[in-house]
Amino acid sequence: LRKADREARKKLLIVTGDDYPGHRWRETAPELAGILRKDPRIEVSITEAPAILGSPLLRNYDAVMIHFKNYSERLPLGEPVWNGLRDYMNNGGGLLIAHFGCGAFQEWNDFVQFSGRVWNPKFRAHDPYGPFDVSIIDHDHAITKGLPDFSTTDELYTCLDGPAPIRVLCTAVSKVDQKPYPMGFVLQPGKGRVFHCTLGHDVKALQSEGTRALYLRAAQWAVGLPGI
């Protein structure tokens, strides 16, 4: 790309770097980056330092993706980080939350305002890892318009909780309790734009063409690309 083309690209930062061994973020973060780089208009970077969310450097990015679940006893992230993310969103930043990112910042009560839903450890976490179908239920939103239903092999999360108003884009029915659960939804707190998706437990799960299309469309929407 020419210099002018590089400067015109939207910038997205995947924030990862902490979790228990069940989530191999050093495998899934590059896989997610590869999905988003399918659009040459998006420049994707990865950091393993979640504290960047409290840094002025965040202003250099059109959107950030939370792809970690920090545990406060191992990785304490306090007021500067939370305030940084709040300011970023209030100033019109884009936010994507992937898989167990729903459990990030559990000690921050305001996180649900920006995530829409959060992991509730009192709920059943998810169905056993395995195949299931994802149904697109909102065909009018820019992210899911024209996308077909799809199948995946993943964790079907049943543990989300929270009162924030959300717009559900796709759901899946649990094989355990036969209830539908949101797999992807959006909200727009303040000037920000948020896409929250529970799909993407591991590299195999991220091979689903439907999941890949969903994340790419969501990134295009979150960074503010024209036409979506």
mmCIF file of N, CA, C and O in Angstrom, residues 63-114:
data_model
loop_
_atom_site.group_PDB
_atom_site.id
_atom_site.type_symbol
_atom_site.label_atom_id
_atom_site.label_comp_id
_atom_site.label_asym_id
_atom_site.label_seq_id
_atom_site.Cartn_x
_atom_site.Cartn_y
_atom_site.Cartn_z
ATOM 1 N N ALA A 63 -11.243 1.316 16.775
ATOM 2 C CA ALA A 63 -11.972 0.318 17.551
ATOM 3 C C ALA A 63 -10.972 -0.559 18.295
ATOM 4 O O ALA A 63 -9.821 -0.705 17.868
ATOM 5 N N VAL A 64 -11.411 -1.116 19.395
ATOM 6 C CA VAL A 64 -10.601 -2.077 20.147
ATOM 7 C C VAL A 64 -11.434 -3.334 20.371
ATOM 8 O O VAL A 64 -12.661 -3.280 20.422
ATOM 9 N N MET A 65 -10.744 -4.461 20.459
ATOM 10 C CA MET A 65 -11.399 -5.727 20.767
ATOM 11 C C MET A 65 -10.873 -6.243 22.100
ATOM 12 O O MET A 65 -9.662 -6.365 22.302
ATOM 13 N N ILE A 66 -11.787 -6.544 23.012
ATOM 14 C CA ILE A 66 -11.412 -7.152 24.293
ATOM 15 C C ILE A 66 -11.458 -8.665 24.114
ATOM 16 O O ILE A 66 -12.519 -9.254 23.891
ATOM 17 N N HIS A 67 -10.285 -9.273 24.207
ATOM 18 C CA HIS A 67 -10.167 -10.719 24.005
ATOM 19 C C HIS A 67 -9.371 -11.323 25.160
ATOM 20 O O HIS A 67 -8.338 -11.936 24.978
ATOM 21 N N PHE A 68 -9.852 -11.077 26.362
ATOM 22 C CA PHE A 68 -9.224 -11.631 27.558
ATOM 23 C C PHE A 68 -10.231 -11.595 28.693
ATOM 24 O O PHE A 68 -11.217 -10.859 28.648
ATOM 25 N N LYS A 69 -9.972 -12.396 29.700
ATOM 26 C CA LYS A 69 -10.685 -12.301 30.974
ATOM 27 C C LYS A 69 -9.611 -12.148 32.041
ATOM 28 O O LYS A 69 -8.898 -13.091 32.353
ATOM 29 N N ASN A 70 -9.447 -10.929 32.523
ATOM 30 C CA ASN A 70 -8.442 -10.722 33.571
ATOM 31 C C ASN A 70 -8.984 -11.223 34.913
ATOM 32 O O ASN A 70 -10.178 -11.155 35.196
ATOM 33 N N TYR A 71 -8.101 -11.748 35.716
ATOM 34 C CA TYR A 71 -8.439 -12.147 37.081
ATOM 35 C C TYR A 71 -7.711 -11.195 38.003
ATOM 36 O O TYR A 71 -6.485 -11.096 37.970
ATOM 37 N N SER A 72 -8.454 -10.445 38.812
ATOM 38 C CA SER A 72 -7.891 -9.318 39.541
ATOM 39 C C SER A 72 -6.749 -9.711 40.464
ATOM 40 O O SER A 72 -5.850 -8.915 40.716
ATOM 41 N N GLU A 73 -6.766 -10.970 40.953
ATOM 42 C CA GLU A 73 -5.665 -11.374 41.822
ATOM 43 C C GLU A 73 -4.367 -11.557 41.044
ATOM 44 O O GLU A 73 -3.278 -11.516 41.621
ATOM 45 N N ARG A 74 -4.464 -11.747 39.712
ATOM 46 C CA ARG A 74 -3.279 -11.912 38.879
ATOM 47 C C ARG A 74 -2.948 -10.665 38.099
ATOM 48 O O ARG A 74 -1.787 -10.322 37.903
ATOM 49 N N LEU A 75 -3.990 -10.011 37.618
ATOM 50 C CA LEU A 75 -3.788 -8.844 36.773
ATOM 51 C C LEU A 75 -4.768 -7.753 37.211
ATOM 52 O O LEU A 75 -5.813 -7.565 36.607
ATOM 53 N N PRO A 76 -4.426 -7.036 38.278
ATOM 54 C CA PRO A 76 -5.331 -5.984 38.743
ATOM 55 C C PRO A 76 -5.363 -4.817 37.765
ATOM 56 O O PRO A 76 -4.331 -4.265 37.396
ATOM 57 N N LEU A 77 -6.545 -4.471 37.320
ATOM 58 C CA LEU A 77 -6.746 -3.332 36.425
ATOM 59 C C LEU A 77 -7.767 -2.423 37.084
ATOM 60 O O LEU A 77 -8.931 -2.780 37.200
ATOM 61 N N GLY A 78 -7.330 -1.261 37.522
ATOM 62 C CA GLY A 78 -8.189 -0.403 38.329
ATOM 63 C C GLY A 78 -8.727 0.808 37.612
ATOM 64 O O GLY A 78 -8.901 0.822 36.387
ATOM 65 N N GLU A 79 -8.986 1.855 38.388
ATOM 66 C CA GLU A 79 -9.687 3.040 37.912
ATOM 67 C C GLU A 79 -9.098 3.661 36.649
ATOM 68 O O GLU A 79 -9.854 4.036 35.748
ATOM 69 N N PRO A 80 -7.761 3.804 36.518
ATOM 70 C CA PRO A 80 -7.247 4.432 35.290
ATOM 71 C C PRO A 80 -7.651 3.681 34.024
ATOM 72 O O PRO A 80 -7.971 4.303 32.998
ATOM 73 N N VAL A 81 -7.656 2.349 34.095
ATOM 74 C CA VAL A 81 -8.037 1.545 32.936
ATOM 75 C C VAL A 81 -9.527 1.698 32.654
ATOM 76 O O VAL A 81 -9.947 1.918 31.508
ATOM 77 N N TRP A 82 -10.335 1.579 33.680
ATOM 78 C CA TRP A 82 -11.773 1.701 33.486
ATOM 79 C C TRP A 82 -12.145 3.079 32.961
ATOM 80 O O TRP A 82 -12.953 3.217 32.044
ATOM 81 N N ASN A 83 -11.542 4.123 33.553
ATOM 82 C CA ASN A 83 -11.844 5.481 33.105
ATOM 83 C C ASN A 83 -11.396 5.705 31.671
ATOM 84 O O ASN A 83 -12.058 6.418 30.901
ATOM 85 N N GLY A 84 -10.264 5.090 31.307
ATOM 86 C CA GLY A 84 -9.780 5.225 29.937
ATOM 87 C C GLY A 84 -10.735 4.610 28.937
ATOM 88 O O GLY A 84 -11.031 5.208 27.884
ATOM 89 N N LEU A 85 -11.238 3.426 29.258
ATOM 90 C CA LEU A 85 -12.199 2.778 28.361
ATOM 91 C C LEU A 85 -13.502 3.553 28.314
ATOM 92 O O LEU A 85 -14.090 3.731 27.238
ATOM 93 N N ARG A 86 -13.943 4.058 29.457
ATOM 94 C CA ARG A 86 -15.177 4.854 29.490
ATOM 95 C C ARG A 86 -15.032 6.102 28.620
ATOM 96 O O ARG A 86 -15.915 6.427 27.818
ATOM 97 N N ASP A 87 -13.909 6.805 28.759
ATOM 98 C CA ASP A 87 -13.706 8.021 27.973
ATOM 99 C C ASP A 87 -13.631 7.696 26.484
ATOM 100 O O ASP A 87 -14.164 8.438 25.647
ATOM 101 N N TYR A 88 -12.967 6.600 26.166
ATOM 102 C CA TYR A 88 -12.834 6.183 24.769
ATOM 103 C C TYR A 88 -14.209 5.940 24.153
ATOM 104 O O TYR A 88 -14.496 6.392 23.036
ATOM 105 N N MET A 89 -15.065 5.242 24.870
ATOM 106 C CA MET A 89 -16.394 4.954 24.353
ATOM 107 C C MET A 89 -17.250 6.215 24.295
ATOM 108 O O MET A 89 -17.976 6.445 23.326
ATOM 109 N N ASN A 90 -17.165 7.050 25.314
ATOM 110 C CA ASN A 90 -17.966 8.274 25.327
ATOM 111 C C ASN A 90 -17.563 9.235 24.211
ATOM 112 O O ASN A 90 -18.352 10.091 23.804
ATOM 113 N N ASN A 91 -16.334 9.083 23.717
ATOM 114 C CA ASN A 91 -15.862 9.934 22.631
ATOM 115 C C ASN A 91 -16.051 9.296 21.257
ATOM 116 O O ASN A 91 -15.498 9.776 20.260
ATOM 117 N N GLY A 92 -16.806 8.199 21.201
ATOM 118 C CA GLY A 92 -17.175 7.627 19.915
ATOM 119 C C GLY A 92 -16.360 6.443 19.459
ATOM 120 O O GLY A 92 -16.421 6.070 18.282
ATOM 121 N N GLY A 93 -15.615 5.816 20.359
ATOM 122 C CA GLY A 93 -14.823 4.647 19.988
ATOM 123 C C GLY A 93 -15.682 3.434 19.684
ATOM 124 O O GLY A 93 -16.832 3.328 20.102
ATOM 125 N N GLY A 94 -15.105 2.499 18.921
ATOM 126 C CA GLY A 94 -15.768 1.235 18.644
ATOM 127 C C GLY A 94 -15.215 0.155 19.548
ATOM 128 O O GLY A 94 -14.023 0.153 19.880
ATOM 129 N N LEU A 95 -16.059 -0.771 19.965
ATOM 130 C CA LEU A 95 -15.642 -1.841 20.875
ATOM 131 C C LEU A 95 -16.215 -3.162 20.405
ATOM 132 O O LEU A 95 -17.407 -3.271 20.112
ATOM 133 N N LEU A 96 -15.336 -4.170 20.307
ATOM 134 C CA LEU A 96 -15.770 -5.537 20.065
ATOM 135 C C LEU A 96 -15.376 -6.365 21.277
ATOM 136 O O LEU A 96 -14.262 -6.227 21.797
ATOM 137 N N ILE A 97 -16.262 -7.222 21.720
ATOM 138 C CA ILE A 97 -15.993 -8.106 22.850
ATOM 139 C C ILE A 97 -16.130 -9.529 22.352
ATOM 140 O O ILE A 97 -17.172 -9.924 21.824
ATOM 141 N N ALA A 98 -15.038 -10.291 22.480
ATOM 142 C CA ALA A 98 -14.994 -11.639 21.925
ATOM 143 C C ALA A 98 -14.976 -12.690 23.022
ATOM 144 O O ALA A 98 -14.158 -12.625 23.942
ATOM 145 N N HIS A 99 -15.877 -13.647 22.915
ATOM 146 C CA HIS A 99 -15.917 -14.830 23.770
ATOM 147 C C HIS A 99 -15.851 -14.465 25.260
ATOM 148 O O HIS A 99 -16.735 -13.768 25.753
ATOM 149 N N PHE A 100 -14.770 -14.887 25.953
ATOM 150 C CA PHE A 100 -14.745 -14.685 27.403
ATOM 151 C C PHE A 100 -14.410 -13.249 27.790
ATOM 152 O O PHE A 100 -14.235 -12.939 28.966
ATOM 153 N N GLY A 101 -14.345 -12.351 26.807
ATOM 154 C CA GLY A 101 -14.263 -10.930 27.122
ATOM 155 C C GLY A 101 -15.472 -10.464 27.914
ATOM 156 O O GLY A 101 -15.424 -9.423 28.570
ATOM 157 N N CYS A 102 -16.553 -11.252 27.864
ATOM 158 C CA CYS A 102 -17.735 -10.919 28.671
ATOM 159 C C CYS A 102 -17.426 -10.972 30.160
ATOM 160 O O CYS A 102 -18.174 -10.433 30.972
ATOM 161 N N GLY A 103 -16.319 -11.621 30.519
ATOM 162 C CA GLY A 103 -15.939 -11.718 31.927
ATOM 163 C C GLY A 103 -14.872 -10.729 32.333
ATOM 164 O O GLY A 103 -14.454 -10.710 33.489
ATOM 165 N N ALA A 104 -14.407 -9.894 31.396
ATOM 166 C CA ALA A 104 -13.410 -8.882 31.748
ATOM 167 C C ALA A 104 -14.016 -7.873 32.722
ATOM 168 O O ALA A 104 -15.223 -7.597 32.679
ATOM 169 N N PHE A 105 -13.178 -7.339 33.580
ATOM 170 C CA PHE A 105 -13.582 -6.250 34.481
ATOM 171 C C PHE A 105 -14.790 -6.609 35.341
ATOM 172 O O PHE A 105 -15.689 -5.790 35.547
ATOM 173 N N GLN A 106 -14.825 -7.840 35.840
ATOM 174 C CA GLN A 106 -15.943 -8.258 36.686
ATOM 175 C C GLN A 106 -16.098 -7.369 37.920
ATOM 176 O O GLN A 106 -17.200 -7.208 38.441
ATOM 177 N N GLU A 107 -14.980 -6.772 38.372
ATOM 178 C CA GLU A 107 -15.034 -5.948 39.583
ATOM 179 C C GLU A 107 -15.477 -4.518 39.287
ATOM 180 O O GLU A 107 -15.637 -3.708 40.200
ATOM 181 N N TRP A 108 -15.678 -4.198 38.019
ATOM 182 C CA TRP A 108 -16.104 -2.851 37.629
ATOM 183 C C TRP A 108 -17.589 -2.880 37.316
ATOM 184 O O TRP A 108 -18.018 -3.402 36.306
ATOM 185 N N ASN A 109 -18.384 -2.298 38.194
ATOM 186 C CA ASN A 109 -19.833 -2.381 38.050
ATOM 187 C C ASN A 109 -20.342 -1.716 36.778
ATOM 188 O O ASN A 109 -21.384 -2.101 36.237
ATOM 189 N N ASP A 110 -19.608 -0.718 36.274
ATOM 190 C CA ASP A 110 -20.066 0.002 35.090
ATOM 191 C C ASP A 110 -19.767 -0.734 33.786
ATOM 192 O O ASP A 110 -20.200 -0.294 32.722
ATOM 193 N N PHE A 111 -19.023 -1.829 33.854
ATOM 194 C CA PHE A 111 -18.647 -2.520 32.620
ATOM 195 C C PHE A 111 -19.868 -2.940 31.817
ATOM 196 O O PHE A 111 -19.860 -2.895 30.573
ATOM 197 N N VAL A 112 -20.940 -3.326 32.497
ATOM 198 C CA VAL A 112 -22.131 -3.791 31.800
ATOM 199 C C VAL A 112 -22.748 -2.690 30.937
ATOM 200 O O VAL A 112 -23.432 -2.970 29.954
ATOM 201 N N GLN A 113 -22.498 -1.416 31.276
ATOM 202 C CA GLN A 113 -23.025 -0.331 30.464
ATOM 203 C C GLN A 113 -22.416 -0.339 29.061
ATOM 204 O O GLN A 113 -23.024 0.132 28.106
ATOM 205 N N PHE A 114 -21.183 -0.861 28.967
ATOM 206 C CA PHE A 114 -20.490 -0.863 27.682
ATOM 207 C C PHE A 114 -20.482 -2.243 27.028
ATOM 208 O O PHE A 114 -20.363 -2.347 25.811
#
